[in-house]
Amino acid sequence: PVDELTLSMNVGWNLIPALASEAVINDPEGLVMDDTLYSYDGVYSLVETLQPGRGYWVSCISAGEITIQVVGN
């Protein structure tokens, strides 16, 4: 299983995947705007962690890289 995934982000909204286990975003460059991590299941919901099998929307203030890491790694 993949425990970590580095993604290139664009300015504005980005669609990101989840991993096979509960995960969080590691954002050392401070790209991700506060309170902009959303899942969609008929309605948009603000979330704090990424759950397996879902896609997520996140808004970034500038281009760069973030890392998705399995919780506990």
mmCIF file of N, CA and C in Angstrom:
data_model
loop_
_atom_site.group_PDB
_atom_site.id
_atom_site.type_symbol
_atom_site.label_atom_id
_atom_site.label_comp_id
_atom_site.label_asym_id
_atom_site.label_seq_id
_atom_site.Cartn_x
_atom_site.Cartn_y
_atom_site.Cartn_z
ATOM 1 N N PRO A 1 0.823 -1.199 0.000
ATOM 2 C CA PRO A 1 0.000 0.000 0.000
ATOM 3 C C PRO A 1 0.866 1.262 0.000
ATOM 4 N N VAL A 2 0.338 2.306 -0.590
ATOM 5 C CA VAL A 2 1.026 3.589 -0.637
ATOM 6 C C VAL A 2 0.746 4.332 0.670
ATOM 7 N N ASP A 3 1.810 4.754 1.374
ATOM 8 C CA ASP A 3 1.664 5.471 2.639
ATOM 9 C C ASP A 3 1.832 6.973 2.479
ATOM 10 N N GLU A 4 2.353 7.394 1.307
ATOM 11 C CA GLU A 4 2.633 8.809 1.095
ATOM 12 C C GLU A 4 2.573 9.108 -0.403
ATOM 13 N N LEU A 5 2.033 10.280 -0.744
ATOM 14 C CA LEU A 5 1.905 10.680 -2.138
ATOM 15 C C LEU A 5 2.138 12.178 -2.237
ATOM 16 N N THR A 6 3.094 12.599 -3.079
ATOM 17 C CA THR A 6 3.362 14.021 -3.288
ATOM 18 C C THR A 6 2.629 14.466 -4.544
ATOM 19 N N LEU A 7 1.900 15.589 -4.428
ATOM 20 C CA LEU A 7 1.087 16.108 -5.526
ATOM 21 C C LEU A 7 1.487 17.532 -5.873
ATOM 22 N N SER A 8 1.497 17.850 -7.158
ATOM 23 C CA SER A 8 1.696 19.221 -7.619
ATOM 24 C C SER A 8 0.355 19.926 -7.610
ATOM 25 N N MET A 9 0.317 21.105 -7.012
ATOM 26 C CA MET A 9 -0.925 21.859 -6.871
ATOM 27 C C MET A 9 -0.873 23.126 -7.715
ATOM 28 N N ASN A 10 -2.036 23.568 -8.170
ATOM 29 C CA ASN A 10 -2.182 24.823 -8.907
ATOM 30 C C ASN A 10 -2.847 25.857 -8.008
ATOM 31 N N VAL A 11 -2.767 27.112 -8.382
ATOM 32 C CA VAL A 11 -3.489 28.163 -7.669
ATOM 33 C C VAL A 11 -4.988 27.916 -7.848
ATOM 34 N N GLY A 12 -5.762 28.076 -6.778
ATOM 35 C CA GLY A 12 -7.208 27.864 -6.834
ATOM 36 C C GLY A 12 -7.563 26.455 -6.406
ATOM 37 N N TRP A 13 -8.691 25.958 -6.907
ATOM 38 C CA TRP A 13 -9.217 24.659 -6.491
ATOM 39 C C TRP A 13 -8.519 23.509 -7.203
ATOM 40 N N ASN A 14 -8.207 22.463 -6.445
ATOM 41 C CA ASN A 14 -7.548 21.262 -6.942
ATOM 42 C C ASN A 14 -8.319 20.044 -6.451
ATOM 43 N N LEU A 15 -8.459 19.046 -7.297
ATOM 44 C CA LEU A 15 -9.067 17.775 -6.930
ATOM 45 C C LEU A 15 -7.942 16.825 -6.540
ATOM 46 N N ILE A 16 -8.031 16.242 -5.340
ATOM 47 C CA ILE A 16 -6.982 15.344 -4.871
ATOM 48 C C ILE A 16 -7.586 14.008 -4.461
ATOM 49 N N PRO A 17 -6.783 12.938 -4.526
ATOM 50 C CA PRO A 17 -7.277 11.613 -4.146
ATOM 51 C C PRO A 17 -7.013 11.317 -2.672
ATOM 52 N N ALA A 18 -7.626 10.268 -2.193
ATOM 53 C CA ALA A 18 -7.316 9.721 -0.871
ATOM 54 C C ALA A 18 -6.415 8.502 -1.073
ATOM 55 N N LEU A 19 -5.806 8.046 -0.003
ATOM 56 C CA LEU A 19 -4.994 6.830 -0.045
ATOM 57 C C LEU A 19 -5.841 5.655 0.454
ATOM 58 N N ALA A 20 -5.227 4.492 0.622
ATOM 59 C CA ALA A 20 -5.960 3.295 1.040
ATOM 60 C C ALA A 20 -6.300 3.294 2.528
ATOM 61 N N SER A 21 -5.714 4.229 3.284
ATOM 62 C CA SER A 21 -5.986 4.369 4.715
ATOM 63 C C SER A 21 -6.255 5.831 5.024
ATOM 64 N N GLU A 22 -6.815 6.121 6.199
ATOM 65 C CA GLU A 22 -7.058 7.502 6.603
ATOM 66 C C GLU A 22 -5.751 8.297 6.492
ATOM 67 N N ALA A 23 -5.833 9.500 5.921
ATOM 68 C CA ALA A 23 -4.628 10.288 5.666
ATOM 69 C C ALA A 23 -4.868 11.769 5.967
ATOM 70 N N VAL A 24 -3.758 12.489 6.067
ATOM 71 C CA VAL A 24 -3.791 13.938 6.275
ATOM 72 C C VAL A 24 -2.891 14.603 5.239
ATOM 73 N N ILE A 25 -3.059 15.910 5.093
ATOM 74 C CA ILE A 25 -2.227 16.676 4.166
ATOM 75 C C ILE A 25 -1.064 17.285 4.926
ATOM 76 N N ASN A 26 0.150 17.074 4.429
ATOM 77 C CA ASN A 26 1.347 17.726 4.939
ATOM 78 C C ASN A 26 1.644 18.867 3.978
ATOM 79 N N ASP A 27 1.609 20.093 4.471
ATOM 80 C CA ASP A 27 1.704 21.291 3.635
ATOM 81 C C ASP A 27 2.768 22.247 4.172
ATOM 82 N N PRO A 28 4.054 21.879 4.059
ATOM 83 C CA PRO A 28 5.113 22.716 4.642
ATOM 84 C C PRO A 28 5.250 24.095 4.000
ATOM 85 N N GLU A 29 4.799 24.261 2.759
ATOM 86 C CA GLU A 29 4.892 25.552 2.075
ATOM 87 C C GLU A 29 3.709 26.466 2.395
ATOM 88 N N GLY A 30 2.696 25.951 3.106
ATOM 89 C CA GLY A 30 1.524 26.749 3.445
ATOM 90 C C GLY A 30 0.667 27.109 2.246
ATOM 91 N N LEU A 31 0.543 26.177 1.290
ATOM 92 C CA LEU A 31 -0.228 26.418 0.066
ATOM 93 C C LEU A 31 -1.730 26.332 0.270
ATOM 94 N N VAL A 32 -2.162 25.399 1.106
ATOM 95 C CA VAL A 32 -3.584 25.122 1.273
ATOM 96 C C VAL A 32 -4.222 26.192 2.164
ATOM 97 N N MET A 33 -5.278 26.798 1.655
ATOM 98 C CA MET A 33 -6.003 27.803 2.432
ATOM 99 C C MET A 33 -6.750 27.123 3.582
ATOM 100 N N ASP A 34 -6.830 27.786 4.729
ATOM 101 C CA ASP A 34 -7.552 27.243 5.884
ATOM 102 C C ASP A 34 -9.003 26.962 5.529
ATOM 103 N N ASP A 35 -9.517 25.884 6.076
ATOM 104 C CA ASP A 35 -10.928 25.501 5.917
ATOM 105 C C ASP A 35 -11.368 25.385 4.462
ATOM 106 N N THR A 36 -10.533 24.763 3.623
ATOM 107 C CA THR A 36 -10.926 24.551 2.218
ATOM 108 C C THR A 36 -10.761 23.104 1.776
ATOM 109 N N LEU A 37 -10.771 22.153 2.699
ATOM 110 C CA LEU A 37 -10.704 20.739 2.328
ATOM 111 C C LEU A 37 -12.120 20.176 2.378
ATOM 112 N N TYR A 38 -12.662 19.858 1.192
ATOM 113 C CA TYR A 38 -14.057 19.415 1.084
ATOM 114 C C TYR A 38 -14.159 18.051 0.419
ATOM 115 N N SER A 39 -15.081 17.237 0.937
ATOM 116 C CA SER A 39 -15.483 16.010 0.259
ATOM 117 C C SER A 39 -16.845 16.285 -0.373
ATOM 118 N N TYR A 40 -17.287 15.378 -1.255
ATOM 119 C CA TYR A 40 -18.589 15.543 -1.876
ATOM 120 C C TYR A 40 -19.321 14.211 -1.872
ATOM 121 N N ASP A 41 -20.502 14.205 -1.280
ATOM 122 C CA ASP A 41 -21.365 13.026 -1.252
ATOM 123 C C ASP A 41 -22.812 13.508 -1.385
ATOM 124 N N GLY A 42 -23.107 14.133 -2.524
ATOM 125 C CA GLY A 42 -24.414 14.742 -2.727
ATOM 126 C C GLY A 42 -24.439 16.201 -2.286
ATOM 127 N N VAL A 43 -23.640 16.518 -1.278
ATOM 128 C CA VAL A 43 -23.413 17.884 -0.796
ATOM 129 C C VAL A 43 -21.934 18.003 -0.428
ATOM 130 N N TYR A 44 -21.421 19.220 -0.467
ATOM 131 C CA TYR A 44 -20.034 19.443 -0.062
ATOM 132 C C TYR A 44 -19.951 19.501 1.457
ATOM 133 N N SER A 45 -18.926 18.827 2.014
ATOM 134 C CA SER A 45 -18.721 18.797 3.457
ATOM 135 C C SER A 45 -17.280 19.138 3.794
ATOM 136 N N LEU A 46 -17.081 20.060 4.706
ATOM 137 C CA LEU A 46 -15.758 20.420 5.182
ATOM 138 C C LEU A 46 -15.222 19.262 6.020
ATOM 139 N N VAL A 47 -13.997 18.813 5.747
ATOM 140 C CA VAL A 47 -13.408 17.685 6.470
ATOM 141 C C VAL A 47 -11.997 18.033 6.933
ATOM 142 N N GLU A 48 -11.459 17.212 7.828
ATOM 143 C CA GLU A 48 -10.100 17.415 8.324
ATOM 144 C C GLU A 48 -9.152 16.311 7.890
ATOM 145 N N THR A 49 -9.682 15.110 7.623
ATOM 146 C CA THR A 49 -8.850 13.993 7.176
ATOM 147 C C THR A 49 -9.409 13.422 5.884
ATOM 148 N N LEU A 50 -8.572 12.715 5.171
ATOM 149 C CA LEU A 50 -8.950 12.079 3.909
ATOM 150 C C LEU A 50 -9.286 10.618 4.183
ATOM 151 N N GLN A 51 -10.456 10.188 3.750
ATOM 152 C CA GLN A 51 -10.900 8.811 3.952
ATOM 153 C C GLN A 51 -10.742 8.026 2.647
ATOM 154 N N PRO A 52 -10.393 6.751 2.722
ATOM 155 C CA PRO A 52 -10.206 5.927 1.528
ATOM 156 C C PRO A 52 -11.432 5.913 0.624
ATOM 157 N N GLY A 53 -11.183 5.844 -0.680
ATOM 158 C CA GLY A 53 -12.253 5.692 -1.654
ATOM 159 C C GLY A 53 -12.969 6.973 -2.028
ATOM 160 N N ARG A 54 -12.462 8.114 -1.634
ATOM 161 C CA ARG A 54 -13.109 9.396 -1.931
ATOM 162 C C ARG A 54 -12.135 10.329 -2.635
ATOM 163 N N GLY A 55 -12.700 11.333 -3.280
ATOM 164 C CA GLY A 55 -11.922 12.424 -3.838
ATOM 165 C C GLY A 55 -12.224 13.681 -3.038
ATOM 166 N N TYR A 56 -11.319 14.628 -3.067
ATOM 167 C CA TYR A 56 -11.455 15.829 -2.258
ATOM 168 C C TYR A 56 -11.075 17.068 -3.059
ATOM 169 N N TRP A 57 -11.691 18.192 -2.699
ATOM 170 C CA TRP A 57 -11.358 19.494 -3.264
ATOM 171 C C TRP A 57 -10.621 20.301 -2.212
ATOM 172 N N VAL A 58 -9.546 20.974 -2.635
ATOM 173 C CA VAL A 58 -8.779 21.825 -1.740
ATOM 174 C C VAL A 58 -8.343 23.065 -2.527
ATOM 175 N N SER A 59 -8.358 24.226 -1.871
ATOM 176 C CA SER A 59 -7.973 25.471 -2.532
ATOM 177 C C SER A 59 -6.589 25.906 -2.068
ATOM 178 N N CYS A 60 -5.749 26.288 -3.032
ATOM 179 C CA CYS A 60 -4.376 26.689 -2.739
ATOM 180 C C CYS A 60 -4.134 28.149 -3.125
ATOM 181 N N ILE A 61 -3.317 28.832 -2.320
ATOM 182 C CA ILE A 61 -3.015 30.242 -2.572
ATOM 183 C C ILE A 61 -1.903 30.431 -3.592
ATOM 184 N N SER A 62 -1.115 29.368 -3.842
ATOM 185 C CA SER A 62 -0.068 29.427 -4.861
ATOM 186 C C SER A 62 0.251 28.014 -5.327
ATOM 187 N N ALA A 63 0.990 27.925 -6.416
ATOM 188 C CA ALA A 63 1.390 26.625 -6.952
ATOM 189 C C ALA A 63 2.529 26.054 -6.113
ATOM 190 N N GLY A 64 2.616 24.737 -6.069
ATOM 191 C CA GLY A 64 3.672 24.063 -5.327
ATOM 192 C C GLY A 64 3.308 22.619 -5.091
ATOM 193 N N GLU A 65 3.886 22.023 -4.053
ATOM 194 C CA GLU A 65 3.639 20.612 -3.760
ATOM 195 C C GLU A 65 3.138 20.412 -2.338
ATOM 196 N N ILE A 66 2.219 19.463 -2.188
ATOM 197 C CA ILE A 66 1.783 18.998 -0.880
ATOM 198 C C ILE A 66 2.011 17.496 -0.842
ATOM 199 N N THR A 67 1.985 16.934 0.341
ATOM 200 C CA THR A 67 2.126 15.499 0.504
ATOM 201 C C THR A 67 0.935 14.973 1.289
ATOM 202 N N ILE A 68 0.357 13.906 0.801
ATOM 203 C CA ILE A 68 -0.701 13.211 1.524
ATOM 204 C C ILE A 68 -0.033 12.060 2.246
ATOM 205 N N GLN A 69 -0.257 11.966 3.563
ATOM 206 C CA GLN A 69 0.394 10.931 4.375
ATOM 207 C C GLN A 69 -0.638 10.177 5.192
ATOM 208 N N VAL A 70 -0.475 8.863 5.249
ATOM 209 C CA VAL A 70 -1.330 8.024 6.075
ATOM 210 C C VAL A 70 -1.159 8.451 7.531
ATOM 211 N N VAL A 71 -2.262 8.535 8.264
ATOM 212 C CA VAL A 71 -2.228 8.919 9.676
ATOM 213 C C VAL A 71 -1.350 7.932 10.429
ATOM 214 N N GLY A 72 -0.440 8.458 11.253
ATOM 215 C CA GLY A 72 0.472 7.617 12.035
ATOM 216 C C GLY A 72 1.820 7.426 11.384
ATOM 217 N N ASN A 73 2.025 7.971 10.172
ATOM 218 C CA ASN A 73 3.338 7.862 9.498
ATOM 219 C C ASN A 73 4.099 9.149 9.598
#
